[in-house]
Every structure is written in C-alpha cells, then in structure tokens.
Short mmCIF file of C-alpha atoms in Angstrom, two decimals:
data_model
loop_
_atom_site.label_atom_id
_atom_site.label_comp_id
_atom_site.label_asym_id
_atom_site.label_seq_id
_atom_site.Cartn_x
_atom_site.Cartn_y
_atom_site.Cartn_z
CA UNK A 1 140.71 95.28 122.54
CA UNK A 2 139.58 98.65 121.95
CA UNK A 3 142.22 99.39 119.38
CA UNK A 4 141.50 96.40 118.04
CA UNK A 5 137.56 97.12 117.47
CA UNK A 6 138.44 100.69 115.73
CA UNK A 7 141.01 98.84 113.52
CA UNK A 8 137.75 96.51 112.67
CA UNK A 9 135.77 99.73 112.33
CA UNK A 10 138.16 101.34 110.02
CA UNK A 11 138.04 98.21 107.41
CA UNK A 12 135.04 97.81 107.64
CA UNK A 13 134.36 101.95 106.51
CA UNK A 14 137.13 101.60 104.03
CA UNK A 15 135.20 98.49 102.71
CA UNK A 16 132.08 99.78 101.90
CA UNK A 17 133.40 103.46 100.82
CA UNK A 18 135.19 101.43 97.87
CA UNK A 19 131.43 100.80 96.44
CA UNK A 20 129.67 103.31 93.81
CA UNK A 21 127.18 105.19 95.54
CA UNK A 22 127.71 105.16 98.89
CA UNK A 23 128.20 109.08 100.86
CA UNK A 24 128.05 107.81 103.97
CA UNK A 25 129.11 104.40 106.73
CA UNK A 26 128.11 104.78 110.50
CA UNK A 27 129.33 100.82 111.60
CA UNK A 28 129.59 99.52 114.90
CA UNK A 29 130.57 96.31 116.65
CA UNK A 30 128.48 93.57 117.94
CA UNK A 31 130.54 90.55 118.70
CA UNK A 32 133.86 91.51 119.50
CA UNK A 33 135.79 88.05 118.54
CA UNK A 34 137.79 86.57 119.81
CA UNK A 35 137.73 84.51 116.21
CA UNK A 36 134.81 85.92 114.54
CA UNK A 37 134.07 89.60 114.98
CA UNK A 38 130.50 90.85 114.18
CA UNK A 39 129.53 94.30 112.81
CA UNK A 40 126.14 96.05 111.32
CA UNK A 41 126.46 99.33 109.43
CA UNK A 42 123.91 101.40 108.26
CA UNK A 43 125.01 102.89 104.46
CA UNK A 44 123.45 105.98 102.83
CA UNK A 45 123.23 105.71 99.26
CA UNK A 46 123.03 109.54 97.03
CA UNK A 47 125.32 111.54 94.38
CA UNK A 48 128.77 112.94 96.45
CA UNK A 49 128.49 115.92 94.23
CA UNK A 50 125.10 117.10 94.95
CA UNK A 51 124.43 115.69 98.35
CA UNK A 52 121.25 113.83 97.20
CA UNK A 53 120.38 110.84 99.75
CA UNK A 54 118.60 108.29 97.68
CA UNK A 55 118.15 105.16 99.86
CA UNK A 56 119.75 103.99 103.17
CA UNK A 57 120.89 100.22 103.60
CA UNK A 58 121.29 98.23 106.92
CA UNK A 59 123.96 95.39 106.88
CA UNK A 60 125.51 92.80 108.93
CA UNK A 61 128.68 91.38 108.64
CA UNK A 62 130.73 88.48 110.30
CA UNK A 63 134.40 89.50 110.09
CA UNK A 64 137.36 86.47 110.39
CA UNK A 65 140.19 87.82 112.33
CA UNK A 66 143.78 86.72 112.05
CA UNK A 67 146.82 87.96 113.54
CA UNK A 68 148.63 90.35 111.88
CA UNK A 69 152.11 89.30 110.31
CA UNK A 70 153.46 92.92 111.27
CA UNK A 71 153.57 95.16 113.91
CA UNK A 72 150.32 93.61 116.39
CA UNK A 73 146.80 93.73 116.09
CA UNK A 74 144.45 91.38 113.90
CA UNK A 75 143.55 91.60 110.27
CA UNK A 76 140.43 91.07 109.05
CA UNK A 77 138.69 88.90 106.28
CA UNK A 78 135.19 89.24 105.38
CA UNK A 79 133.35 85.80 105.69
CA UNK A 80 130.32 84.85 103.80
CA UNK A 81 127.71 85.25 106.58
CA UNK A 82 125.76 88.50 105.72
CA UNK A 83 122.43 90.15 105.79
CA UNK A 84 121.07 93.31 104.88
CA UNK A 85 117.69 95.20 104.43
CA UNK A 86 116.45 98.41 102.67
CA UNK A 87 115.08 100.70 102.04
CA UNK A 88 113.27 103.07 104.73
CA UNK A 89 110.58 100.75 106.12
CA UNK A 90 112.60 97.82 106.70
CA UNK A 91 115.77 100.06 107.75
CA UNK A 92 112.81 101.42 110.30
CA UNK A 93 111.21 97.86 111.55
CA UNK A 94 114.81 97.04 112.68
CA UNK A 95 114.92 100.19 114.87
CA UNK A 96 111.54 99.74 116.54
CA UNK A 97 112.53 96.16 116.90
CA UNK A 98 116.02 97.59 118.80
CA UNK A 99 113.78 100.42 120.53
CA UNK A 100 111.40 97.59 121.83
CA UNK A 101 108.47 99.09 120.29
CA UNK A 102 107.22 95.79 119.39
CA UNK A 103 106.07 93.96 121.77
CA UNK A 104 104.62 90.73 119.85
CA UNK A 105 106.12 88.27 117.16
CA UNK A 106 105.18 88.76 113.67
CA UNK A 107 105.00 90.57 110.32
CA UNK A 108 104.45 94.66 110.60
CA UNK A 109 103.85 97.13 108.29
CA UNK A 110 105.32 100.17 108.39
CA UNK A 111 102.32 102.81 107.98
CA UNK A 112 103.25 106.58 107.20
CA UNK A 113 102.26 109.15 109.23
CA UNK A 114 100.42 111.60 107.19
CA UNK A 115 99.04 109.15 105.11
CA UNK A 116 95.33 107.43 104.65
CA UNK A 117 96.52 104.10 105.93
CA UNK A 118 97.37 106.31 109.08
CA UNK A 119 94.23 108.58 109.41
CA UNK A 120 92.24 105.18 109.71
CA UNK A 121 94.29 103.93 111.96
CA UNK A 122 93.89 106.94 114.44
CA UNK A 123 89.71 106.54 113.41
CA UNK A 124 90.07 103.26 114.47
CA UNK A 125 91.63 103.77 117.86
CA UNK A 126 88.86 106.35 118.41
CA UNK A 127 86.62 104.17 117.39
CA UNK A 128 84.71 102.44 114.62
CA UNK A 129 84.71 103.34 111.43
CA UNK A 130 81.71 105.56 109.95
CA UNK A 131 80.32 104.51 106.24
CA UNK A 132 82.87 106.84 104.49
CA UNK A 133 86.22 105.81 105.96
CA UNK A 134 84.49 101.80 105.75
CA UNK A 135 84.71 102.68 101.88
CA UNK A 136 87.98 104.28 101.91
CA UNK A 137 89.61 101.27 103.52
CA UNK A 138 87.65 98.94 100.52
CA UNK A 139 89.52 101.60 98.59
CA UNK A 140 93.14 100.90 100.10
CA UNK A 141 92.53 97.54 99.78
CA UNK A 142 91.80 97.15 96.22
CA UNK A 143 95.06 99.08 95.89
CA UNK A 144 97.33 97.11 98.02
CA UNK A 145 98.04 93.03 96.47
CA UNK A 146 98.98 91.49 99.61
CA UNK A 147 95.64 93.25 101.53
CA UNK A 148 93.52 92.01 98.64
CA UNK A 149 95.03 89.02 98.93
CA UNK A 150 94.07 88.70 103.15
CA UNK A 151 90.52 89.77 102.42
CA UNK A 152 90.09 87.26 99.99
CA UNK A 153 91.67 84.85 102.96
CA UNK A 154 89.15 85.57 105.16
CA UNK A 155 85.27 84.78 105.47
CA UNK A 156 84.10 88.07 106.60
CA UNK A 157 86.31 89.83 104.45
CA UNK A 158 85.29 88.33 101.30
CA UNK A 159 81.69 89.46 102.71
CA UNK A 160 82.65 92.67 103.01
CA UNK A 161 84.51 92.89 99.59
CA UNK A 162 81.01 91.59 98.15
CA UNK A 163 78.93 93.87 99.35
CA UNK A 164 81.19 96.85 98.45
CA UNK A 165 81.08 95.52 94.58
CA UNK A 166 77.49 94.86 94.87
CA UNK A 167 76.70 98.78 96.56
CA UNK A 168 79.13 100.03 92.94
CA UNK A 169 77.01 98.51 90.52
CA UNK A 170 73.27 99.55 92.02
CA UNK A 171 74.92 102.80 91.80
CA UNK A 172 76.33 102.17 88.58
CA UNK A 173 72.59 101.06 87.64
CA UNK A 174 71.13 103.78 88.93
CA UNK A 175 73.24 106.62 87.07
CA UNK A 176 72.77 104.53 84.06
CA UNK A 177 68.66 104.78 84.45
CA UNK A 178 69.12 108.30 85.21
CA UNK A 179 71.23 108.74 82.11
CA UNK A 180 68.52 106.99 79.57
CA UNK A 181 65.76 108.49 80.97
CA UNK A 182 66.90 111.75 80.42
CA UNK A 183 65.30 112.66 76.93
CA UNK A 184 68.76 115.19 75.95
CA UNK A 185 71.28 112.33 77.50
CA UNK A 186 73.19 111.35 73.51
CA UNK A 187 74.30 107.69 72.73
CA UNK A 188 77.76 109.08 72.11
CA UNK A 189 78.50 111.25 75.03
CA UNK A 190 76.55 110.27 77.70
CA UNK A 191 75.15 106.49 77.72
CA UNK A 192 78.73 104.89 76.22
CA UNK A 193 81.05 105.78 78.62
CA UNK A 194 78.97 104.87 81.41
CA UNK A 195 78.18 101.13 79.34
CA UNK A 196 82.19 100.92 78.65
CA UNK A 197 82.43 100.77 83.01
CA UNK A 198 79.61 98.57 82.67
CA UNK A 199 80.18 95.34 80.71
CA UNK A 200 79.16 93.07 83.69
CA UNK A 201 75.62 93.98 83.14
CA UNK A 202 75.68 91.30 80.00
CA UNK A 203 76.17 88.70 82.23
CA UNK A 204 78.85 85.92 82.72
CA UNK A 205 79.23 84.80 79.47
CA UNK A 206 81.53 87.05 79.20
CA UNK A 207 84.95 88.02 80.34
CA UNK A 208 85.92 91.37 79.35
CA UNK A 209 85.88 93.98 76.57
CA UNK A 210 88.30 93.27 73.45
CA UNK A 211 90.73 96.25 73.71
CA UNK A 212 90.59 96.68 69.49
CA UNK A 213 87.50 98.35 68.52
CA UNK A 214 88.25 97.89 64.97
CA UNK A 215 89.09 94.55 63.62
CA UNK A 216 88.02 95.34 59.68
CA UNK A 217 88.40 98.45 57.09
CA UNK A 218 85.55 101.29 58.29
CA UNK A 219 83.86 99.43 60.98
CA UNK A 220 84.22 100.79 64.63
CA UNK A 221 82.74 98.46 66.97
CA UNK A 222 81.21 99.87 70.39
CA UNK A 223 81.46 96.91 73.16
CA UNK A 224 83.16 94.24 71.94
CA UNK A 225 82.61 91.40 74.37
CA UNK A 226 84.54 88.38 74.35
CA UNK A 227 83.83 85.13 75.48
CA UNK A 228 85.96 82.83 77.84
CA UNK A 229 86.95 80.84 74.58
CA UNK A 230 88.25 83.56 72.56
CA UNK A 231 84.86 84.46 70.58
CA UNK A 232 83.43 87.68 69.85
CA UNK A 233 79.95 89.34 70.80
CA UNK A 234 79.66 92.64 69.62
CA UNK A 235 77.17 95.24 71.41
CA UNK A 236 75.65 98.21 69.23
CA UNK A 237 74.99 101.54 71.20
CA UNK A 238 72.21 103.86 70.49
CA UNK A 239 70.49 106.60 71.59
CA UNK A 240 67.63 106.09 74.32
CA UNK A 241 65.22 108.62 73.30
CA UNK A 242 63.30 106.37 70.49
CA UNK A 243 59.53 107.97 70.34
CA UNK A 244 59.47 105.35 66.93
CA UNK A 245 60.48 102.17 68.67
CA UNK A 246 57.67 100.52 67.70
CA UNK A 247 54.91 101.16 65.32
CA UNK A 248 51.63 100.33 63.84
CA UNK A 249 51.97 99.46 60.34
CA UNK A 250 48.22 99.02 58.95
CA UNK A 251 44.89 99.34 60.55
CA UNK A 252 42.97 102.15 61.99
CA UNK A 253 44.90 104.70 64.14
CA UNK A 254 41.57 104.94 66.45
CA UNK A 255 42.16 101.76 68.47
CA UNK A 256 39.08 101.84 70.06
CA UNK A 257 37.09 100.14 67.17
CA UNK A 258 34.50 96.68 67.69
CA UNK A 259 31.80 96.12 69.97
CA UNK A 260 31.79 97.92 73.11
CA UNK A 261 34.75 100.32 72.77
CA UNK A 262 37.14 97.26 72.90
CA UNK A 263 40.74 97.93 71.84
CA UNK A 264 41.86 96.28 68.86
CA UNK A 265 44.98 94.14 68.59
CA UNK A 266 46.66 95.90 66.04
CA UNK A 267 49.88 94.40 64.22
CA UNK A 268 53.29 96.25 65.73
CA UNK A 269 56.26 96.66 64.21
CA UNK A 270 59.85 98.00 65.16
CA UNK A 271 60.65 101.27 63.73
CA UNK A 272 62.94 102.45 61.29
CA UNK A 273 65.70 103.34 63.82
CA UNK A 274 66.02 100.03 65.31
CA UNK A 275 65.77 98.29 62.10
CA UNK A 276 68.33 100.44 60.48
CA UNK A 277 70.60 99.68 63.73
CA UNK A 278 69.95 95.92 63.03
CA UNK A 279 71.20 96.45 59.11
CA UNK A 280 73.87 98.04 60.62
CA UNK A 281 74.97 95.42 62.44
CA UNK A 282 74.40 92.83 59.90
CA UNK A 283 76.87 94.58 57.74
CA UNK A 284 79.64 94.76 61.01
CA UNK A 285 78.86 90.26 60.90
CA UNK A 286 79.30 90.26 57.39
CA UNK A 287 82.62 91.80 57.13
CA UNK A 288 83.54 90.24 59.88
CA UNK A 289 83.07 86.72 58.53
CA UNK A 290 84.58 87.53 55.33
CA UNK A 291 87.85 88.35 57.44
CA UNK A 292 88.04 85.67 59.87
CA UNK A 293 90.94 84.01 59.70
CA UNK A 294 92.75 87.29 58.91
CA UNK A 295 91.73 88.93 62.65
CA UNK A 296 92.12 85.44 64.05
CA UNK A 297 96.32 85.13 63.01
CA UNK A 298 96.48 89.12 63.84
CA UNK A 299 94.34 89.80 67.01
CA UNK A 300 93.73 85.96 68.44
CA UNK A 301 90.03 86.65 68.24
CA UNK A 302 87.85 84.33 66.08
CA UNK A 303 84.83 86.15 64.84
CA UNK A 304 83.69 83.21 62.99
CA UNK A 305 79.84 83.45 63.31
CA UNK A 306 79.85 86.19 66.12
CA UNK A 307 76.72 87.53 67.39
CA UNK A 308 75.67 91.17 68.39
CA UNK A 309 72.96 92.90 70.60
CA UNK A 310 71.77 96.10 69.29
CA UNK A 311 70.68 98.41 72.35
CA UNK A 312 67.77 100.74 71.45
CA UNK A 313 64.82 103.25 72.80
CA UNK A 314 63.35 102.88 75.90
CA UNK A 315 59.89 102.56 76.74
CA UNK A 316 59.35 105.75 78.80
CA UNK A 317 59.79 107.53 75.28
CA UNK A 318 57.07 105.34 73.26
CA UNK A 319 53.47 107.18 73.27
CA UNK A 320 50.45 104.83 72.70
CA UNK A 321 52.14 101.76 73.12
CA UNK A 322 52.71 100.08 76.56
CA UNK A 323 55.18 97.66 77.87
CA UNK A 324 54.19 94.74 77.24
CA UNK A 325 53.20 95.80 73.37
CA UNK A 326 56.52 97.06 73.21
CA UNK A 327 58.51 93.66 74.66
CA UNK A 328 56.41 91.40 72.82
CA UNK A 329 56.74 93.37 69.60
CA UNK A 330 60.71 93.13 69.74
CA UNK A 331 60.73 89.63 71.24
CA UNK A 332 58.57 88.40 67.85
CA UNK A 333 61.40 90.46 65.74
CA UNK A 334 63.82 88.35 67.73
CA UNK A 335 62.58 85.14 67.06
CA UNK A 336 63.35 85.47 63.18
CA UNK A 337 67.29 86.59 63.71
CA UNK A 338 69.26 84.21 64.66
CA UNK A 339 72.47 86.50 65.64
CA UNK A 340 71.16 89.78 66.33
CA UNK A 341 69.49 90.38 69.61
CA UNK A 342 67.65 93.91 69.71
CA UNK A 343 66.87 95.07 73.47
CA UNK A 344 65.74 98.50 75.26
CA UNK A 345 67.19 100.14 78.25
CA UNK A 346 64.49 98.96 80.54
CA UNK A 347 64.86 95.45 79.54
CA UNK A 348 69.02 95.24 79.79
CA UNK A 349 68.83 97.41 83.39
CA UNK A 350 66.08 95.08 84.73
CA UNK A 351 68.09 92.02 83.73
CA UNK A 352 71.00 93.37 85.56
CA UNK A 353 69.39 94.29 88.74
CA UNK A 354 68.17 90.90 89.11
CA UNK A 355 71.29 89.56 89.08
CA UNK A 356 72.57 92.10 91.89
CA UNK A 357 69.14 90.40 93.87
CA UNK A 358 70.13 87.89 96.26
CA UNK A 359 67.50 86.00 98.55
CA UNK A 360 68.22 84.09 101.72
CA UNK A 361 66.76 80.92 102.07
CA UNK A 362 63.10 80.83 103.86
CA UNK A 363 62.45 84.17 103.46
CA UNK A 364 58.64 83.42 103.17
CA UNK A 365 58.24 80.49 105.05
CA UNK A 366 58.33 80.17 109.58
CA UNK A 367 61.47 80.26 111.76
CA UNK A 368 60.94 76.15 111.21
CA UNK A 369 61.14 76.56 107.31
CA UNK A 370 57.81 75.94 107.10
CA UNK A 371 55.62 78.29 104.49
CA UNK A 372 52.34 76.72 105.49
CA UNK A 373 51.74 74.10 103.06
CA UNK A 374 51.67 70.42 103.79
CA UNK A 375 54.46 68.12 102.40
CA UNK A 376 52.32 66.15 99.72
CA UNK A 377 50.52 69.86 98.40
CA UNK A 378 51.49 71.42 94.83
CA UNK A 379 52.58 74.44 94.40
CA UNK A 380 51.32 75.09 91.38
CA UNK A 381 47.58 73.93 92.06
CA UNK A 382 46.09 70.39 91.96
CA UNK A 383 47.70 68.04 89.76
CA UNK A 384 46.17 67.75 86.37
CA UNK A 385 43.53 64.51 86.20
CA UNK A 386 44.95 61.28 84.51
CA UNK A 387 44.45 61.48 80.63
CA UNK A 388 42.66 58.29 80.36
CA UNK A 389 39.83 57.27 82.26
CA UNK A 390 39.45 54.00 84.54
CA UNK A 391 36.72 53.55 81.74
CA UNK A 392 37.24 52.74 78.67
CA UNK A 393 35.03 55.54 76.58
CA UNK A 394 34.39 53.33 73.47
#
C-alpha cells in the first residue's frame, strides 16, 4: 500500500508541475482507495528564475485507480471531483480549521496582525472602545463593502452609522462658519473647496454634483447640482466679506429723523456685488438655454430652464444694517426673479443645521405625553369669533 500511495504522490507532483507557474507541490494522501484515492496539495505559484512566490493554492483531488496493465501497482486517473482555495487567507482558514482553532460553525475573517482591524481587536478584548478607535472602526467600515453592508443589516448599526454622518457635517458646518467669518478667508481658495465636500447642505433635491464644470464656450460653472431627473441647478460662489450687501439708495443717511428720535424705514437695496453676481448668472442661463439640446445629446444633462443660487456676503460684514433689514431686503429682490435665488452665508448654514436637528417626540410635554393643555384647547389662542352674527345687523 505504501508503494502504492508514493506512486499516487508522484502523479499527482508530476501533474501539477506540468502547469505554468507553479515552483513548488507538497501533496499528501487522504483516502487511500481502495477504488477512489483522495489527495490535497498545497501549490506555490512565483517565477522559477527569480524565486518570487506570488500566491499559494490549496487543492483537493479524488484520484480513480486502476490496475496497472504492466509490471503491478495501480494507475491513476484524475476524476472530476475537485476543490481548491486561494490565496493566503483562505489557504490560512483551512489550517486553523485543521489546527482546531475554531471552535464554532461559521464565516471568519482572517484579520492581519499588524494591522488596524487587529489593534481594535486587541482594544476590544481589553475593553471598550474610547471615542477615537469608535471612529476609526466607522472608518474601516466605510472601507470594507460586506461590513457596510452588516451595519446597514442591523438596527443599532444603522444608528451608529447615523450619528457618525451627522457628528461630519456639524463639523463640516462649523469649519465652514469659521471659514466665512473670517474677513481674509477668499471665495476661491478657501470657501469652495470646503462647499465642493459640502453639496448636502442644499438639501435633497438634489443628488450629486455634475462632474463637467463647463457645459458651454467660456463659462465655468462652480456647483453644478443635479436633480434626481437629470436637470441642472447651478450654484454661484462668492466671497463672504460683502461690507456692500445691502444699501440705502435715497433718503437721509441720519436715520434717526421724525418725531421722537424714531428710526426711519428707509428703502434697501442689494449692492453692486450681488447684483453683478446675479447678471452673472443670468448670462451662465442664457447660454445655457441657447445650447440645450447640444449638452443634452453630449453630457445627458438637460439645462432647459435651469435655475441657480448665487451665494453672497454675510451679515457679520454689513455695518448699519441688521438682520432682519438684510433678509428682508434680499427676500423682496427674490420675489421678482424667478430662477435666480441670491442667499448669504448665515442664511444657507442656518438652513443646514436645521436639517442636522432632530427632536424626539414629547420633548416638552410629561412622561404621559401630556404638555399641560386640555384636549379641546388651541394652540394658537382662542378660535377666531364666527363672521356673522346670530343677528342679522341690517
């Protein structure tokens, strides 16, 4: 039997030798026959001439012996039940398997030592995590398909995955509002690549930023947003520090005119900078509906009738004006443009944190869910009285 195996042994070398690529064959025997002989062989793939390993392949084999027509012995023909695995962390699950090093059914993952998987795992078995290696596993995660994949899978995990996303753009937010604030921070080099990171802050309507920046002759658009249906919504960038962003254009300068020191209403208009930013703009929507159908057969983008937001100044910058002068001022220019929005900095990082703002349910009201008032009171006051009187007046 013995010289039988090593006759096995030696076809089975022989064998795989006769493929490109292989240096090495270490073989040995499983199920001895009598019929149908067994055999697993670990290969080592590399270049003969240099003695480079480049992978290492485990296979099994079920070998059909016959008698041989000469001389004794058995030949052997190769049947076609087979297996294999590669490469070095499924050649290395088989051997723990073999060594008995695991103990429970399932999938494993081979983790290398040396690596971050592995210094979490060792935190882990110290302990529990600390903030910093919580946010380095988020970090392996949103590197690795199949964890992504489990998180999503799982309640608490999607939890977790939420409140890592929501912690990135607060601090997105907040370098942003440092960035504006900061009267040297430029349009160009400071507040656009932060805004490119950034398109979420527009809200869900819409999905991305168009990779093209230029879709006609001269024109370099800054954000281009597109919409789930293929539409474009183009976002101007300019600079923050806007001490003209609004502006009295008649009356007095010495509000404090009338009876009693009383401050006049005087009439506000946007400055020259954000109206030359809106002119700009109207001349990107121009040429872009001249070449609609063009970008639309070239880029798959219909421009038809797009619309733009022209971001502009912030309040912090404006002297003699307040806040609400300033929003109401650019929310009357608004009303009489029908495809140009102009915003500030304040406004557009408000809006977003807002959205990040999430409320539980009850929050003001008792343990019960009650906030105090009875079930038939208003909550906006006393309902108004009926418009017509029991009476008739006439």
């Amino acid at each position: 039997m013995a010289r039988v195996e090593k006759e096995l042994l030696v076809k089975v070398t022989q064998h795989y030798e006769s493929q490109r690529g292989i240096m090495q064959v270490h073989s040995v025997t499983v199920h001895p026959g009598p019929t149908a002989w067994k055999t697993v062989s670990l290969l080592t793939f590399g270049d003969a001439a240099t003695g480079e390993i480049k992978g290492h392949e485990f296979r099994a084999q079920t070998w059909r012996a016959k008698s041989a027509s000469e001389g004794g012995g058995y030949d052997f023909d190769k049947t076609d039940y087979h297996w294999h695995c590669e490469g070095p962390e499924e050649v290395e699950a088989i051997r723990m398997l073999l060594n008995g090093e695991f103990t429970d059914a399932g999938k494993f993952k081979i983790v290398p030592v040396g690596s971050e998987s592995a210094a979490l795992l060792d935190q882990l078995a110290r302990g529990p995590l600390g903030a910093a290696e919580a946010v380095t596993l988020m970090e392996i995660a949103g590197s690795e398909p199949d964890l992504v994949t489990a998180l999503a899978s799982s309640p608490k995990g999607v939890l977790v995955a939420e409140a890592v996303e929501l912690e990135r753009r607060r601090q997105q937010l907040a370098n942003l509002q440092k960035v504006v604030e900061d009267p040297s921070s430029s349009e160009r080099d400071d507040i656009h690549p932060l805004i490119k990171t950034m398109t979420w802050m527009f809200g869900g309507d819409y999905v991305g930023e168009a990779r093209r920046k230029s879709l006609t002759s001269g024109d370099v658009l800054d954000v281009p947003l597109l919409r789930p249906d293929g539409t474009l919504h183009i976002v101007e960038l300019k600079g923050a520090n806007i001490p003209k962003l609004v502006e009295q254009y008649r009356g007095a300068k010495d509000r404090t005119v009338g009876v009693e020191d009383l401050a006049e209403s005087v009439p506000l208009v946007v400055g020259v900078d954000a109206n030359r930013a809106v002119g700009q703009v109207m001349g990107y929507l121009t040429h872009l509906d001249e070449s609609r159908d063009t970008i639309l057969n070239r880029f798959k983008i219909d421009v038809r009738r797009a619309s733009a937001t022209v971001l502009i100044g912030h309040p912090s910058f404006v002297d003699g004006y307040s806040r609400e002068e300033i929003d109401e001022t650019i929310r009357v220019f608004n009303s009489h443009h029908a495809r140009i929005q102009l915003r500030h900095y304040a406004d557009v990082i408000e809006s977003a944190e807002r959205a990040l703002t999430f409320s539980a349910d009850g929050d003001e009201g008792d343990e019960d869910g009650d906030d105090g008032a009875g079930p038939d009171s208003e909550p906006w006051g006393p309902p108004d009285p009926p418009y017509w009187p029991d009476d008739a007046p006439f």
